[in-house]
mmCIF file of C-alpha atoms in Angstrom:
data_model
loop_
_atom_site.group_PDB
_atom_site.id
_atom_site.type_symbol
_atom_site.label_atom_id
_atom_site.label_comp_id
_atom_site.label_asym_id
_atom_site.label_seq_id
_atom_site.Cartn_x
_atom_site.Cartn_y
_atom_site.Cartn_z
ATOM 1 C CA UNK A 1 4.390 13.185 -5.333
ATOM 2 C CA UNK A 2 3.420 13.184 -8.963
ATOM 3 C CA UNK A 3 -0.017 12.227 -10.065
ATOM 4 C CA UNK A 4 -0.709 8.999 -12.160
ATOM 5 C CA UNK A 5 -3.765 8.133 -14.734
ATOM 6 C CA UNK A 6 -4.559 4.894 -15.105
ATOM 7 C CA UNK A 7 -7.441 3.099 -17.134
ATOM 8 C CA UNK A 8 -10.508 2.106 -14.866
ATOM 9 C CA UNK A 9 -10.857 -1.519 -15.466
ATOM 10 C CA UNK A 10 -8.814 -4.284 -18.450
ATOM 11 C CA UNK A 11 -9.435 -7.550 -19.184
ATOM 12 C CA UNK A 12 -6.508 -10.240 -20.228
ATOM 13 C CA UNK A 13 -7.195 -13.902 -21.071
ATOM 14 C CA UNK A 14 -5.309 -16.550 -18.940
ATOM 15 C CA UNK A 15 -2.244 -17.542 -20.484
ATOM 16 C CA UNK A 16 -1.761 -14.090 -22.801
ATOM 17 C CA UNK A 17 0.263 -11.381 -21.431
ATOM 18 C CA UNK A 18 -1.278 -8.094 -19.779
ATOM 19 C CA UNK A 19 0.176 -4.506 -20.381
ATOM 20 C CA UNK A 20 -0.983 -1.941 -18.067
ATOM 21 C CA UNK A 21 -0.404 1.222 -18.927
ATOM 22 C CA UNK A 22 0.369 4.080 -16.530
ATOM 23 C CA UNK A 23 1.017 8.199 -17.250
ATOM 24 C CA UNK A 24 2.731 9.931 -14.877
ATOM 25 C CA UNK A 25 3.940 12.774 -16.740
ATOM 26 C CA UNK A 26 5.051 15.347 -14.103
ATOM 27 C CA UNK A 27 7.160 13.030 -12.752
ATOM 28 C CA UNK A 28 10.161 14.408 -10.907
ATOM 29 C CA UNK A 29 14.044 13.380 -11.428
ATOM 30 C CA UNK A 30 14.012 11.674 -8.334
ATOM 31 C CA UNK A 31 10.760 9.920 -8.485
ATOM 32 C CA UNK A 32 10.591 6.137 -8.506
ATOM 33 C CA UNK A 33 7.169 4.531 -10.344
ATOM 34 C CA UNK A 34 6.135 1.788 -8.176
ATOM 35 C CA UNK A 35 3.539 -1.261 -8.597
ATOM 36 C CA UNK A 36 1.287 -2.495 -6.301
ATOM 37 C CA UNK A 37 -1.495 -5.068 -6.878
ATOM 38 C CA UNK A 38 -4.486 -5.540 -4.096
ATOM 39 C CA UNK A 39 -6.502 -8.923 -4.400
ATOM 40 C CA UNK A 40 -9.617 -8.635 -3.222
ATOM 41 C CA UNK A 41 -10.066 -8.645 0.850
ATOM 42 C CA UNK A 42 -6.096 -8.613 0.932
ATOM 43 C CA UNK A 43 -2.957 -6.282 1.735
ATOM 44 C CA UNK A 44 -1.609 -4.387 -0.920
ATOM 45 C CA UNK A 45 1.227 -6.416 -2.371
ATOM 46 C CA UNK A 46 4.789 -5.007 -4.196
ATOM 47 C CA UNK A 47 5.458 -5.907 -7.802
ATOM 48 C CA UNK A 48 7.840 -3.980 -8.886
ATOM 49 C CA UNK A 49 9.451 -0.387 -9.131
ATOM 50 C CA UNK A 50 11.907 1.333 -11.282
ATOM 51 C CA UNK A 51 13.314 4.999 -12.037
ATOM 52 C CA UNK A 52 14.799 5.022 -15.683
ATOM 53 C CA UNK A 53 15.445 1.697 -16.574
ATOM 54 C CA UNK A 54 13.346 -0.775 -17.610
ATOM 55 C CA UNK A 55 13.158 -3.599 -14.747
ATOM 56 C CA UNK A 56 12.168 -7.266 -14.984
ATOM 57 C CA UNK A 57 11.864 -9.804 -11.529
ATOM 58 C CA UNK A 58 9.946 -13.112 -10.976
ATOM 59 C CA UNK A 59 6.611 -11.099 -11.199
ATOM 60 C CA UNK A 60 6.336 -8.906 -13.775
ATOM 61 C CA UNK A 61 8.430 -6.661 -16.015
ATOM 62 C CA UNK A 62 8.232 -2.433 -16.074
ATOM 63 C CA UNK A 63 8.604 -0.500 -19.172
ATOM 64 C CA UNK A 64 9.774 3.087 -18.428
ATOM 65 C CA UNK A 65 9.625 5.649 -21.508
ATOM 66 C CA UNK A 66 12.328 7.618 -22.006
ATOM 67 C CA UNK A 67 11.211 10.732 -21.190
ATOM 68 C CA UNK A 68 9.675 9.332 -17.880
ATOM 69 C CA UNK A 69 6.182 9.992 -18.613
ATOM 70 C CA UNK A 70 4.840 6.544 -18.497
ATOM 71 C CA UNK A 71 5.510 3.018 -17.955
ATOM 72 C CA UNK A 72 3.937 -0.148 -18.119
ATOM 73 C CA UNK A 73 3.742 -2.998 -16.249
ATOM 74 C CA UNK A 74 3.791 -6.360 -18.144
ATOM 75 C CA UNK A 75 2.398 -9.914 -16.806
ATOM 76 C CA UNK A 76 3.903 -12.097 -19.373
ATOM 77 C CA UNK A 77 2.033 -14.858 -18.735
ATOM 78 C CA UNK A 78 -1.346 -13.915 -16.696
ATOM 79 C CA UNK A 79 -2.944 -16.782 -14.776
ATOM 80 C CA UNK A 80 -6.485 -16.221 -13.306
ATOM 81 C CA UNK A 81 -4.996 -15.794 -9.756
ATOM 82 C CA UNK A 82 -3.834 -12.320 -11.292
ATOM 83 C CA UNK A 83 -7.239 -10.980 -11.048
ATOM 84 C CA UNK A 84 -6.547 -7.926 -9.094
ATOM 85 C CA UNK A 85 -6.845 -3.984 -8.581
ATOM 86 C CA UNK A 86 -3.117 -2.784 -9.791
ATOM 87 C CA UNK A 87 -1.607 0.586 -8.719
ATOM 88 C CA UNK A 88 0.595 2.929 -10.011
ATOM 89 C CA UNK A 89 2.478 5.183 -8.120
ATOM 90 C CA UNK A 90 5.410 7.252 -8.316
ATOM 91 C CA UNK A 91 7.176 8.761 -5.137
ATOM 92 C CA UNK A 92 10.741 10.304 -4.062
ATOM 93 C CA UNK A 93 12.910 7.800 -3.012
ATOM 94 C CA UNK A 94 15.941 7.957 -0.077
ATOM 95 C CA UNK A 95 15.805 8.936 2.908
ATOM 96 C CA UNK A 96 13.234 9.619 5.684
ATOM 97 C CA UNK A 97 9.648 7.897 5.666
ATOM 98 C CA UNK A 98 8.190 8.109 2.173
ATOM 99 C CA UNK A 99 4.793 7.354 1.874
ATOM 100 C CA UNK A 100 2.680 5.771 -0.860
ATOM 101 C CA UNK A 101 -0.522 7.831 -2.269
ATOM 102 C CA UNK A 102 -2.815 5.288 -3.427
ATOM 103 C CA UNK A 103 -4.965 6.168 -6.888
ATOM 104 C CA UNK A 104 -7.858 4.155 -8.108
ATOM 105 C CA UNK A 105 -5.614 1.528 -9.510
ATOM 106 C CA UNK A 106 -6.855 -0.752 -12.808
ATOM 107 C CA UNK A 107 -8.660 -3.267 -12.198
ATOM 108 C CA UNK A 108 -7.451 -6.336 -14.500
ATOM 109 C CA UNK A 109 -9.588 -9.584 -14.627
ATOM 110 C CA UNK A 110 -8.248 -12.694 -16.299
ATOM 111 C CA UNK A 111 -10.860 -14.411 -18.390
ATOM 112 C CA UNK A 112 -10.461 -18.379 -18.721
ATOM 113 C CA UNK B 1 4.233 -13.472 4.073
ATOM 114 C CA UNK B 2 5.158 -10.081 3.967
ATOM 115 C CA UNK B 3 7.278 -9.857 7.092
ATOM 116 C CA UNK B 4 3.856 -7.581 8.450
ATOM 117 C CA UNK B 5 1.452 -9.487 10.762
ATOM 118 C CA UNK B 6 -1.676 -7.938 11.935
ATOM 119 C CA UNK B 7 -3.987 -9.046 14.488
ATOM 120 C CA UNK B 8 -6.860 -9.596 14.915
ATOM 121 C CA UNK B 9 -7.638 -9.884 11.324
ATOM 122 C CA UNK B 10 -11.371 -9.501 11.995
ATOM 123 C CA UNK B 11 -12.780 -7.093 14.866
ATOM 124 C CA UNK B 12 -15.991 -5.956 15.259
ATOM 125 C CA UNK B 13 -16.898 -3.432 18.225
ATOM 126 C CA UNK B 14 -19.779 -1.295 19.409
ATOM 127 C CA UNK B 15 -19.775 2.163 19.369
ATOM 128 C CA UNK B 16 -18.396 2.511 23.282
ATOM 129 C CA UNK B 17 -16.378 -0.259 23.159
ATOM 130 C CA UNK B 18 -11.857 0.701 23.365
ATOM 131 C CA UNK B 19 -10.095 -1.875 21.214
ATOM 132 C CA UNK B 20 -6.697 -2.169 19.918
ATOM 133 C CA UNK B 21 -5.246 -2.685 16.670
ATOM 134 C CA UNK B 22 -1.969 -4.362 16.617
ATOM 135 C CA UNK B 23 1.393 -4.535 13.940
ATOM 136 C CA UNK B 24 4.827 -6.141 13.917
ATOM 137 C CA UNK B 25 7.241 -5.992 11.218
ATOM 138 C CA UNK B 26 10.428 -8.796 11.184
ATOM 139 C CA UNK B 27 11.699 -6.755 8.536
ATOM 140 C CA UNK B 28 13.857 -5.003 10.536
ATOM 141 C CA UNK B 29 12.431 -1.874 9.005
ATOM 142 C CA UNK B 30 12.397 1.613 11.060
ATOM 143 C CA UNK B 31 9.338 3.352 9.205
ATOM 144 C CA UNK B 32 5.473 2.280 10.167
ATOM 145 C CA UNK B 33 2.316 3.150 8.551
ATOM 146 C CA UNK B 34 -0.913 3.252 9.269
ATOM 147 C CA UNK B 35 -3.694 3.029 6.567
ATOM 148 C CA UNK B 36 -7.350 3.066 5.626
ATOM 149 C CA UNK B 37 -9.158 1.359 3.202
ATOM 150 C CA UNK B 38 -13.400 1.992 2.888
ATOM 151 C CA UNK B 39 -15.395 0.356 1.023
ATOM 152 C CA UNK B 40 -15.138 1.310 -2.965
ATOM 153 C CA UNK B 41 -12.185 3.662 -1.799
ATOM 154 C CA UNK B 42 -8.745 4.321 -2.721
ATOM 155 C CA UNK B 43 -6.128 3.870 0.302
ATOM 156 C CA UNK B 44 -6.072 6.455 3.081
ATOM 157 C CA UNK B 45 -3.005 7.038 4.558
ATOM 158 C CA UNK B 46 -3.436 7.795 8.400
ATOM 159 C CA UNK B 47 -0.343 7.864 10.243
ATOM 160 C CA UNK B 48 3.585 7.421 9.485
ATOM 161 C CA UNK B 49 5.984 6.855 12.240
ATOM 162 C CA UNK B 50 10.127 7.090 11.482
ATOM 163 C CA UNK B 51 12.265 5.637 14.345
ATOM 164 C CA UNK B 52 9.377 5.277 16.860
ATOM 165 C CA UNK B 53 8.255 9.426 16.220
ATOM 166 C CA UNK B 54 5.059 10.471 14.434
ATOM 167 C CA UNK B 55 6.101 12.243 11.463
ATOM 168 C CA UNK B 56 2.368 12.589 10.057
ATOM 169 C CA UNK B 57 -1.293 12.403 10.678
ATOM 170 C CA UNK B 58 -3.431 13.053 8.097
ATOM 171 C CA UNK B 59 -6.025 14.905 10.032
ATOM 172 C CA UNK B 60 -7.208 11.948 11.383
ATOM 173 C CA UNK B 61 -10.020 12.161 14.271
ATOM 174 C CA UNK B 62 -8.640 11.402 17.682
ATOM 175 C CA UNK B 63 -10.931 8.496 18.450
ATOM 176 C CA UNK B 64 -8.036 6.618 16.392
ATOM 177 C CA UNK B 65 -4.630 6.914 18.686
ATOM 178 C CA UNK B 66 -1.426 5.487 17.572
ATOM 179 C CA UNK B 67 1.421 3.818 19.073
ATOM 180 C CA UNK B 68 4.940 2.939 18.596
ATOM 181 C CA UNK B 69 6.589 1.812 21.094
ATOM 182 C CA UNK B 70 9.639 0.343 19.222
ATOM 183 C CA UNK B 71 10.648 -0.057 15.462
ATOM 184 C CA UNK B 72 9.094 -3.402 15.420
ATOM 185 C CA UNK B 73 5.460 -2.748 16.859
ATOM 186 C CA UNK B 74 3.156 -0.359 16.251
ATOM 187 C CA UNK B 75 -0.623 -0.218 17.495
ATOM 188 C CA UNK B 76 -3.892 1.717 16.911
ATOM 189 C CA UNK B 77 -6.176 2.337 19.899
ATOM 190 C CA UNK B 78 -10.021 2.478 19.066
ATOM 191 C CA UNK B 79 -12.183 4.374 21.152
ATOM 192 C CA UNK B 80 -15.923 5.451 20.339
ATOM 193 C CA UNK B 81 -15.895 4.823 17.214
ATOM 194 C CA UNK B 82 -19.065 5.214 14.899
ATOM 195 C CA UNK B 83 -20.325 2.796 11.868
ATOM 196 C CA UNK B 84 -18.804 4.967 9.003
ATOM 197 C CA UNK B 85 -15.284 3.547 10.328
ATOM 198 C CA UNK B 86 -16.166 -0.088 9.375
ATOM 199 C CA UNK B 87 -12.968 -0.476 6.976
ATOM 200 C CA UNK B 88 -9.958 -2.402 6.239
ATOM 201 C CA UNK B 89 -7.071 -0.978 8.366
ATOM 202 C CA UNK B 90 -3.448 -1.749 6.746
ATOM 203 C CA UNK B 91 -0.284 -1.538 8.516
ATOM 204 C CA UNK B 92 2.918 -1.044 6.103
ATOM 205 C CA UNK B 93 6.655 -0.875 6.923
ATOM 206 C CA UNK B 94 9.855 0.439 5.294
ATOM 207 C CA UNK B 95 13.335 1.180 6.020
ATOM 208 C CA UNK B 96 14.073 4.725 5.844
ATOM 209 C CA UNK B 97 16.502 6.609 6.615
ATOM 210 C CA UNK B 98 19.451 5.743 4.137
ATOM 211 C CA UNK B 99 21.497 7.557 1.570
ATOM 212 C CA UNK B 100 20.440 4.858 -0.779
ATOM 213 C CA UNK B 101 18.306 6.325 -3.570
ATOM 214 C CA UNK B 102 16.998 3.011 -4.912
ATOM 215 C CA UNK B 103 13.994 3.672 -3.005
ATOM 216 C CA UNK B 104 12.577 2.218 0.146
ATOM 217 C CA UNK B 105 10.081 -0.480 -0.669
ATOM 218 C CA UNK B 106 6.874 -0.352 1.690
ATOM 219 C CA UNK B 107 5.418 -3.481 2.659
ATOM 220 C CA UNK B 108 1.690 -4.176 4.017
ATOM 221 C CA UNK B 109 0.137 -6.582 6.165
ATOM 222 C CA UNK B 110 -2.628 -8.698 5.140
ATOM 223 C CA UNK B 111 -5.051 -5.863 7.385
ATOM 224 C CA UNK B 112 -7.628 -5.819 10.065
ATOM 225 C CA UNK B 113 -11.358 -5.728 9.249
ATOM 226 C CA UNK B 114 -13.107 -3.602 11.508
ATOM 227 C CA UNK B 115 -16.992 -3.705 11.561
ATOM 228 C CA UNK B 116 -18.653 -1.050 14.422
ATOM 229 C CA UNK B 117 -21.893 -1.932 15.547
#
């Protein structure tokens, strides 16, 4: 699976929206970027995932580049309760059991 | 709710002590994980199961044993284990296994805190 950089830590005030950015430029043809977000003391949870198009759901939105090489993941309106570690990943989609490699993920707080 | 319960959330154990770990998806899923999270640490994956069959173990010490008995249930049998494996343990599920290339979402339970005395 492809490697991702993310930045360390971001802050967002409540009510703004938060971009996090994510590079993944050796991405494959068939990999899929995925978000994750971990509150503290909690199981990972899914946000969101996309492979070329850009993708929007009752959580968040994702931003893919053109050329694949990074995305971001947009919280239009972040609320404190958003306060989280948030992973990218990318990974082959299909068949079989395909497992998620975790990174150090950014953590976002959400100022008041 | 995920559709991934774990029990016991909490567990703590002495070092000679054999406890279990237990999973269920009602996802209908086929695919199980297994995963590690220390303290200040990025997720470890440990095991993967696809229809009941271990399809990977990252070299992970055999004090920690795995089961799947079914699709639905997995487990993870603790035996002797030492302090350094206090952690958060995470079981996941997907469905895998289809000619669908939209991707296989995982999902994780809320995890087991384990804390060896």
């Amino acid at each position: 699976d492809a490697k991702t950089t993310q930045p360390t830590s971001m802050d967002c005030a409540e009510g703004r929206a938060a971009n996090l950015p994510c590079n993944h430029s050796t991405i494959s043809g068939n990999e899929y970027v995925y978000w994750y977000r971990q509150i503290h003391s909690q199981g990972p949870q899914y946000i969101i995932h996309g492979l070329k198009n850009n993708e929007t759901n009752e959580m968040a939105s994702l931003i893919i580049t053109e050329d694949r090489k990074s995305s971001t993941l947009i919280l239009p309106h972040a609320t404190l309760r958003d306060t989280a570690v948030y992973y990218c990943i990318v990974r082959v989609g299909g068949q079989g059991a395909q497992k998620l490699v975790f990174g150090q993920g950014t953590r976002l707080t959400i100022n008041p | 709710e995920t559709g991934v319960t774990q029990t016991p959330r909490h567990l703590v154990m002495g070092m000679t002590n054999k406890k279990s770990l237990k999973c269920e998806q009602h996802l209908g899923h086929n695919a199980m994980y297994w995963y590690k999270q220390s303290a200040k640490k990025p997720l470890e994956l440990m095991f993967v199961y696809n229809f009941k069959e271990q399809t990977e173990n990252n070299s992970v010490p055999s004090r920690f044993s795995p089961e799947c008995p079914n699709s639905s249930h997995l487990f993870l049998h603790l035996h002797t284990l030492q302090p350094e494996d206090s952690a958060l343990y995470l079981c996941a599920s997907s469905q895998a296994g289809t000619a669908s290339l939209s991707g296989n979402t995982i999902y994780f339970g809320e995890g087991s805190w384990l804390t060896v005395v």
